[in-house]
Amino acid sequence: MTVFSRIAITWLAALIVTAAPATSKAQDSGLLFHLSADRSLVADTAQGDPRPNFRDKVSIINDGARGAALSAADDVVLAWNAPGNIYAQRGTLSFYWRSRYPVGEGPFPIFRVGYADHTSWDMVWLRIDWNGSGFDAFVTDANLARTRVTYTLPAKPAPETWTHLAFTWDETRGVELYVDGKLAAKKQAVAIYDSGLDQFGPTSRVVSPHQVQSRYNFLRGGDYDELRIYDHALEASEVADLAAVGSVSSPKPTADAVDQSGQIAWRLRYGWNRPKDIPPVLSAPVTTVRKIEFTDA
């Protein structure tokens, strides 16, 4: 065995040992990202980068929903990198939100997740909004269609009141919006949500690869606490736990849920979802596949 081979084997073994613990927690509970904001804006748990990629006009306050929280100014610039911390195929986004001063009829974004690369001008893949009378939430599929739900509140939230919001998505099931632990709206759908994601963050007008900013008529801050992102759509009882105690008391194993929905979604994404309509056999000795650019069409 050469010196180079021994070095390569040693390096590979070290890589396996150091990499294994990092994913074990996500495999057990499905928790990819958790920011308590009790001490800083660095995530307590992260399968990707735990540090914010953009951070300006934000502070830590003591009167959070559970311990301390983050307070975003109206012109806040705050986002974390998405890779590893959120999956597009399926997931759950959960956090406590407080308006801090009265809400009105004007809509504003509460949370955004942006594409890594896209044709839409706003680069929005997921968004949760205040719509003037309640909440809107959507995810965007591969054809730019948005699986959207809307919930009208019986009364506008008081500025000092914490509201728990949770939004789930799954390519095989659709989306669900929970308010204070209760299912508020749902839409069944089968769609391809899978895509490259860049960043996520609260209350900004734009969260995208080219900029993160809050300007124009989107100057509206708020307070946030216990931001959690899971690798699958949580069940109603688990979301109720998040709203009541801030965590899932008895998380269900994620393997079964991810395997079942993942297989169905994979078949749909790559065209294997029609067993009686399989792709044609490429019987020619040579097959040429050409991408037709927009300017050539």
Tab-separated table of C-alpha atoms in Angstrom:
chain	number	residue	atom	x	y	z
A	1	MET	CA	0.000	0.000	0.000
A	2	THR	CA	1.432	3.373	-0.985
A	3	VAL	CA	1.749	6.343	1.341
A	4	PHE	CA	-0.937	8.120	-0.699
A	5	SER	CA	-3.371	5.198	-0.265
A	6	ARG	CA	-2.836	5.120	3.518
A	7	ILE	CA	-3.425	8.877	3.719
A	8	ALA	CA	-6.583	8.602	1.613
A	9	ILE	CA	-8.005	5.777	3.749
A	10	THR	CA	-7.210	7.617	6.982
A	11	TRP	CA	-8.820	10.813	5.646
A	12	LEU	CA	-11.937	8.930	4.505
A	13	ALA	CA	-12.306	7.186	7.875
A	14	ALA	CA	-11.997	10.504	9.707
A	15	LEU	CA	-14.566	12.056	7.411
A	16	ILE	CA	-17.070	9.257	8.109
A	17	VAL	CA	-16.549	9.488	11.874
A	18	THR	CA	-16.946	13.250	11.994
A	19	ALA	CA	-19.856	13.392	9.545
A	20	ALA	CA	-22.062	10.705	11.102
A	21	PRO	CA	-23.146	12.523	14.319
A	22	ALA	CA	-24.136	15.670	12.404
A	23	THR	CA	-27.093	13.972	10.689
A	24	SER	CA	-28.219	11.628	13.461
A	25	LYS	CA	-30.472	14.164	15.137
A	26	ALA	CA	-32.261	14.989	11.887
A	27	GLN	CA	-32.738	11.282	11.194
A	28	ASP	CA	-34.292	10.689	14.626
A	29	SER	CA	-36.689	13.623	14.923
A	30	GLY	CA	-36.562	15.249	11.511
A	31	LEU	CA	-35.418	18.562	13.025
A	32	LEU	CA	-33.147	20.313	10.530
A	33	PHE	CA	-32.938	23.817	12.004
A	34	HIS	CA	-33.800	25.309	15.389
A	35	LEU	CA	-33.187	28.879	16.493
A	36	SER	CA	-34.264	29.624	20.064
A	37	ALA	CA	-32.717	33.142	19.996
A	38	ASP	CA	-32.108	32.757	23.734
A	39	ARG	CA	-28.477	33.843	23.416
A	40	SER	CA	-27.762	34.822	19.826
A	41	LEU	CA	-28.868	34.499	16.217
A	42	VAL	CA	-26.747	31.375	15.725
A	43	ALA	CA	-28.993	28.317	15.437
A	44	ASP	CA	-29.069	25.867	18.347
A	45	THR	CA	-29.438	23.039	15.813
A	46	ALA	CA	-28.559	23.176	12.126
A	47	GLN	CA	-27.851	20.583	9.472
A	48	GLY	CA	-26.498	23.413	7.298
A	49	ASP	CA	-24.897	26.733	8.235
A	50	PRO	CA	-26.091	27.792	11.723
A	51	ARG	CA	-24.960	31.405	11.357
A	52	PRO	CA	-27.067	34.065	9.636
A	53	ASN	CA	-25.792	34.997	6.199
A	54	PHE	CA	-27.245	38.523	6.485
A	55	ARG	CA	-27.736	40.313	9.798
A	56	ASP	CA	-28.664	43.948	10.293
A	57	LYS	CA	-31.326	45.892	12.244
A	58	VAL	CA	-32.141	42.965	14.561
A	59	SER	CA	-31.712	42.496	18.316
A	60	ILE	CA	-32.336	39.950	21.085
A	61	ILE	CA	-35.181	40.789	23.493
A	62	ASN	CA	-36.001	39.143	26.819
A	63	ASP	CA	-39.794	38.888	26.623
A	64	GLY	CA	-40.092	36.142	24.025
A	65	ALA	CA	-42.767	33.507	23.756
A	66	ARG	CA	-40.309	31.116	25.448
A	67	GLY	CA	-37.264	32.788	26.922
A	68	ALA	CA	-35.620	35.396	24.741
A	69	ALA	CA	-36.575	36.164	21.137
A	70	LEU	CA	-35.370	38.150	18.140
A	71	SER	CA	-36.831	41.543	17.327
A	72	ALA	CA	-36.641	42.627	13.692
A	73	ALA	CA	-36.742	46.332	12.886
A	74	ASP	CA	-38.933	47.582	10.051
A	75	ASP	CA	-35.935	47.738	7.708
A	76	VAL	CA	-34.374	44.493	8.930
A	77	VAL	CA	-31.954	42.498	6.788
A	78	LEU	CA	-31.795	38.946	8.172
A	79	ALA	CA	-31.469	35.547	6.485
A	80	TRP	CA	-29.907	32.116	6.946
A	81	ASN	CA	-28.557	29.853	4.232
A	82	ALA	CA	-31.099	27.249	3.130
A	83	PRO	CA	-28.950	24.270	2.004
A	84	GLY	CA	-29.150	21.523	4.611
A	85	ASN	CA	-31.494	23.562	6.816
A	86	ILE	CA	-34.705	23.153	4.775
A	87	TYR	CA	-35.915	20.695	2.130
A	88	ALA	CA	-38.142	21.707	-0.783
A	89	GLN	CA	-39.749	18.283	-1.279
A	90	ARG	CA	-41.492	18.280	2.099
A	91	GLY	CA	-41.175	19.911	5.489
A	92	THR	CA	-42.592	21.969	8.331
A	93	LEU	CA	-41.837	25.587	9.213
A	94	SER	CA	-42.814	26.613	12.740
A	95	PHE	CA	-42.310	29.775	14.808
A	96	TYR	CA	-43.942	32.236	17.215
A	97	TRP	CA	-44.708	35.672	15.789
A	98	ARG	CA	-45.719	38.960	17.408
A	99	SER	CA	-46.725	42.032	15.410
A	100	ARG	CA	-45.317	44.436	18.057
A	101	TYR	CA	-47.655	47.228	16.920
A	102	PRO	CA	-51.190	47.062	15.491
A	103	VAL	CA	-51.743	45.369	12.154
A	104	GLY	CA	-54.025	46.983	9.592
A	105	GLU	CA	-55.472	46.213	6.189
A	106	GLY	CA	-52.139	46.468	4.422
A	107	PRO	CA	-50.540	43.092	3.644
A	108	PHE	CA	-46.909	42.380	4.485
A	109	PRO	CA	-44.598	39.346	4.466
A	110	ILE	CA	-43.979	37.474	7.699
A	111	PHE	CA	-41.546	34.871	6.396
A	112	ARG	CA	-39.869	34.022	3.069
A	113	VAL	CA	-37.831	31.207	1.565
A	114	GLY	CA	-36.062	32.093	-1.681
A	115	TYR	CA	-34.945	30.102	-4.707
A	116	ALA	CA	-31.268	29.578	-5.462
A	117	ASP	CA	-31.951	30.301	-9.124
A	118	HIS	CA	-35.236	30.991	-10.862
A	119	THR	CA	-37.140	32.872	-13.565
A	120	SER	CA	-39.540	34.642	-11.192
A	121	TRP	CA	-38.579	38.235	-10.379
A	122	ASP	CA	-39.150	37.879	-6.622
A	123	MET	CA	-37.428	34.453	-6.326
A	124	VAL	CA	-40.041	33.385	-3.736
A	125	TRP	CA	-40.473	29.662	-3.216
A	126	LEU	CA	-42.330	29.803	0.138
A	127	ARG	CA	-44.031	32.749	1.753
A	128	ILE	CA	-46.208	33.389	4.814
A	129	ASP	CA	-48.014	36.749	4.836
A	130	TRP	CA	-50.366	38.917	6.821
A	131	ASN	CA	-53.092	39.590	4.224
A	132	GLY	CA	-55.061	42.322	6.002
A	133	SER	CA	-57.504	40.018	7.769
A	134	GLY	CA	-55.492	36.875	8.489
A	135	PHE	CA	-52.723	34.783	7.016
A	136	ASP	CA	-51.744	33.553	3.559
A	137	ALA	CA	-49.192	30.816	2.948
A	138	PHE	CA	-47.932	29.104	-0.188
A	139	VAL	CA	-45.195	27.072	-1.807
A	140	THR	CA	-44.349	27.260	-5.515
A	141	ASP	CA	-44.170	24.230	-7.780
A	142	ALA	CA	-41.962	23.565	-10.796
A	143	ASN	CA	-44.446	25.254	-13.154
A	144	LEU	CA	-44.687	28.482	-11.086
A	145	ALA	CA	-48.124	27.486	-9.774
A	146	ARG	CA	-48.571	28.202	-6.077
A	147	THR	CA	-50.262	25.847	-3.655
A	148	ARG	CA	-51.844	28.522	-1.476
A	149	VAL	CA	-54.079	28.592	1.585
A	150	THR	CA	-55.777	31.542	3.288
A	151	TYR	CA	-57.150	31.899	6.796
A	152	THR	CA	-59.253	34.799	8.093
A	153	LEU	CA	-58.881	35.514	11.797
A	154	PRO	CA	-61.998	36.261	13.856
A	155	ALA	CA	-60.165	39.291	15.277
A	156	LYS	CA	-56.858	40.964	14.525
A	157	PRO	CA	-54.046	39.886	16.874
A	158	ALA	CA	-53.127	42.294	19.636
A	159	PRO	CA	-49.646	43.841	19.245
A	160	GLU	CA	-48.386	42.226	22.444
A	161	THR	CA	-49.802	38.744	21.719
A	162	TRP	CA	-47.616	35.898	20.485
A	163	THR	CA	-49.173	33.803	17.710
A	164	HIS	CA	-47.806	30.403	16.795
A	165	LEU	CA	-47.675	29.720	13.055
A	166	ALA	CA	-46.820	26.407	11.410
A	167	PHE	CA	-46.887	25.567	7.719
A	168	THR	CA	-46.364	22.096	6.255
A	169	TRP	CA	-45.809	21.023	2.664
A	170	ASP	CA	-45.458	17.676	0.934
A	171	GLU	CA	-45.301	16.920	-2.778
A	172	THR	CA	-47.734	14.028	-2.339
A	173	ARG	CA	-50.208	15.707	0.036
A	174	GLY	CA	-50.234	19.470	-0.452
A	175	VAL	CA	-50.023	22.098	2.284
A	176	GLU	CA	-51.489	22.824	5.719
A	177	LEU	CA	-51.484	26.030	7.763
A	178	TYR	CA	-51.789	25.909	11.553
A	179	VAL	CA	-52.536	28.885	13.802
A	180	ASP	CA	-51.891	28.459	17.535
A	181	GLY	CA	-51.656	24.706	17.137
A	182	LYS	CA	-54.951	24.250	15.279
A	183	LEU	CA	-55.423	23.443	11.613
A	184	ALA	CA	-56.587	26.682	9.996
A	185	ALA	CA	-56.505	25.814	6.279
A	186	LYS	CA	-55.314	23.044	3.995
A	187	LYS	CA	-55.129	22.296	0.284
A	188	GLN	CA	-54.628	18.841	-1.105
A	189	ALA	CA	-52.312	18.735	-4.091
A	190	VAL	CA	-49.799	16.578	-5.917
A	191	ALA	CA	-47.039	18.760	-7.304
A	192	ILE	CA	-43.287	19.016	-7.770
A	193	TYR	CA	-41.914	21.427	-5.159
A	194	ASP	CA	-38.361	20.125	-5.376
A	195	SER	CA	-35.922	22.911	-6.252
A	196	GLY	CA	-32.689	24.526	-5.179
A	197	LEU	CA	-33.232	26.919	-2.257
A	198	ASP	CA	-30.929	29.782	-1.313
A	199	GLN	CA	-31.923	31.554	1.924
A	200	PHE	CA	-34.793	32.037	4.363
A	201	GLY	CA	-35.673	34.802	6.771
A	202	PRO	CA	-38.392	36.921	8.361
A	203	THR	CA	-40.367	39.963	7.208
A	204	SER	CA	-38.167	41.027	4.277
A	205	ARG	CA	-39.395	42.272	0.926
A	206	VAL	CA	-36.775	40.188	-0.871
A	207	VAL	CA	-34.857	37.094	0.250
A	208	SER	CA	-32.917	35.925	-2.784
A	209	PRO	CA	-29.384	35.251	-4.099
A	210	HIS	CA	-29.069	38.769	-5.505
A	211	GLN	CA	-30.239	40.653	-2.402
A	212	VAL	CA	-31.926	40.540	0.993
A	213	GLN	CA	-33.717	43.775	1.832
A	214	SER	CA	-36.767	45.490	3.336
A	215	ARG	CA	-37.805	48.670	1.541
A	216	TYR	CA	-40.676	50.524	-0.126
A	217	ASN	CA	-44.123	49.541	1.194
A	218	PHE	CA	-42.731	46.394	2.839
A	219	LEU	CA	-41.226	48.208	5.830
A	220	ARG	CA	-42.765	46.174	8.592
A	221	GLY	CA	-40.860	44.411	11.371
A	222	GLY	CA	-41.938	42.016	14.097
A	223	ASP	CA	-40.762	39.669	16.816
A	224	TYR	CA	-39.941	35.984	16.264
A	225	ASP	CA	-39.172	33.087	18.568
A	226	GLU	CA	-38.435	29.351	18.418
A	227	LEU	CA	-37.903	29.031	14.676
A	228	ARG	CA	-37.977	25.338	13.756
A	229	ILE	CA	-37.744	23.559	10.408
A	230	TYR	CA	-38.388	19.823	10.000
A	231	ASP	CA	-37.590	17.508	7.111
A	232	HIS	CA	-41.193	16.284	6.773
A	233	ALA	CA	-44.764	17.456	7.264
A	234	LEU	CA	-45.613	17.086	10.947
A	235	GLU	CA	-48.908	15.595	12.048
A	236	ALA	CA	-51.582	17.747	13.714
A	237	SER	CA	-50.770	16.418	17.201
A	238	GLU	CA	-47.091	17.288	16.762
A	239	VAL	CA	-47.898	20.829	15.632
A	240	ALA	CA	-50.165	21.184	18.683
A	241	ASP	CA	-47.160	20.242	20.848
A	242	LEU	CA	-45.038	22.903	19.167
A	243	ALA	CA	-47.638	25.568	19.894
A	244	ALA	CA	-48.230	24.453	23.484
A	245	VAL	CA	-44.742	23.658	24.751
A	246	GLY	CA	-42.401	24.861	21.991
A	247	SER	CA	-41.207	21.397	20.964
A	248	VAL	CA	-42.512	17.994	19.918
A	249	SER	CA	-42.764	15.943	23.109
A	250	SER	CA	-42.759	12.523	21.417
A	251	PRO	CA	-41.477	12.914	17.857
A	252	LYS	CA	-42.485	10.126	15.513
A	253	PRO	CA	-39.748	8.408	13.493
A	254	THR	CA	-39.424	10.139	10.145
A	255	ALA	CA	-38.169	7.190	8.109
A	256	ASP	CA	-41.583	5.742	7.225
A	257	ALA	CA	-43.158	9.077	6.324
A	258	VAL	CA	-40.202	10.184	4.230
A	259	ASP	CA	-39.819	6.799	2.507
A	260	GLN	CA	-43.484	6.523	1.537
A	261	SER	CA	-43.967	10.075	0.290
A	262	GLY	CA	-40.439	10.224	-1.087
A	263	GLN	CA	-40.931	7.231	-3.392
A	264	ILE	CA	-44.197	8.616	-4.770
A	265	ALA	CA	-42.686	12.069	-5.242
A	266	TRP	CA	-39.575	10.671	-6.927
A	267	ARG	CA	-41.665	8.736	-9.458
A	268	LEU	CA	-43.715	11.852	-10.238
A	269	ARG	CA	-40.660	14.103	-10.516
A	270	TYR	CA	-38.887	11.872	-13.040
A	271	GLY	CA	-41.875	10.570	-14.991
A	272	TRP	CA	-42.142	7.050	-13.523
A	273	ASN	CA	-45.588	7.631	-11.996
A	274	ARG	CA	-47.476	6.059	-14.961
A	275	PRO	CA	-46.813	2.294	-14.915
A	276	LYS	CA	-48.798	1.732	-18.118
A	277	ASP	CA	-47.110	4.623	-19.925
A	278	ILE	CA	-43.398	3.962	-19.578
A	279	PRO	CA	-40.829	5.975	-21.559
A	280	PRO	CA	-39.975	4.583	-25.008
A	281	VAL	CA	-36.957	2.327	-25.430
A	282	LEU	CA	-33.979	4.058	-27.054
A	283	SER	CA	-33.152	1.295	-29.525
A	284	ALA	CA	-30.979	3.314	-31.919
A	285	PRO	CA	-27.193	2.852	-31.713
A	286	VAL	CA	-26.806	6.584	-31.055
A	287	THR	CA	-29.331	8.974	-29.486
A	288	THR	CA	-28.867	12.733	-29.444
A	289	VAL	CA	-30.586	14.811	-26.775
A	290	ARG	CA	-30.607	18.548	-27.397
A	291	LYS	CA	-31.801	21.358	-25.169
A	292	ILE	CA	-33.692	23.996	-27.150
A	293	GLU	CA	-32.879	27.407	-25.715
A	294	PHE	CA	-35.528	30.092	-25.499
A	295	THR	CA	-33.945	32.119	-28.302
A	296	ASP	CA	-33.886	29.046	-30.592
A	297	ALA	CA	-37.510	28.019	-30.098
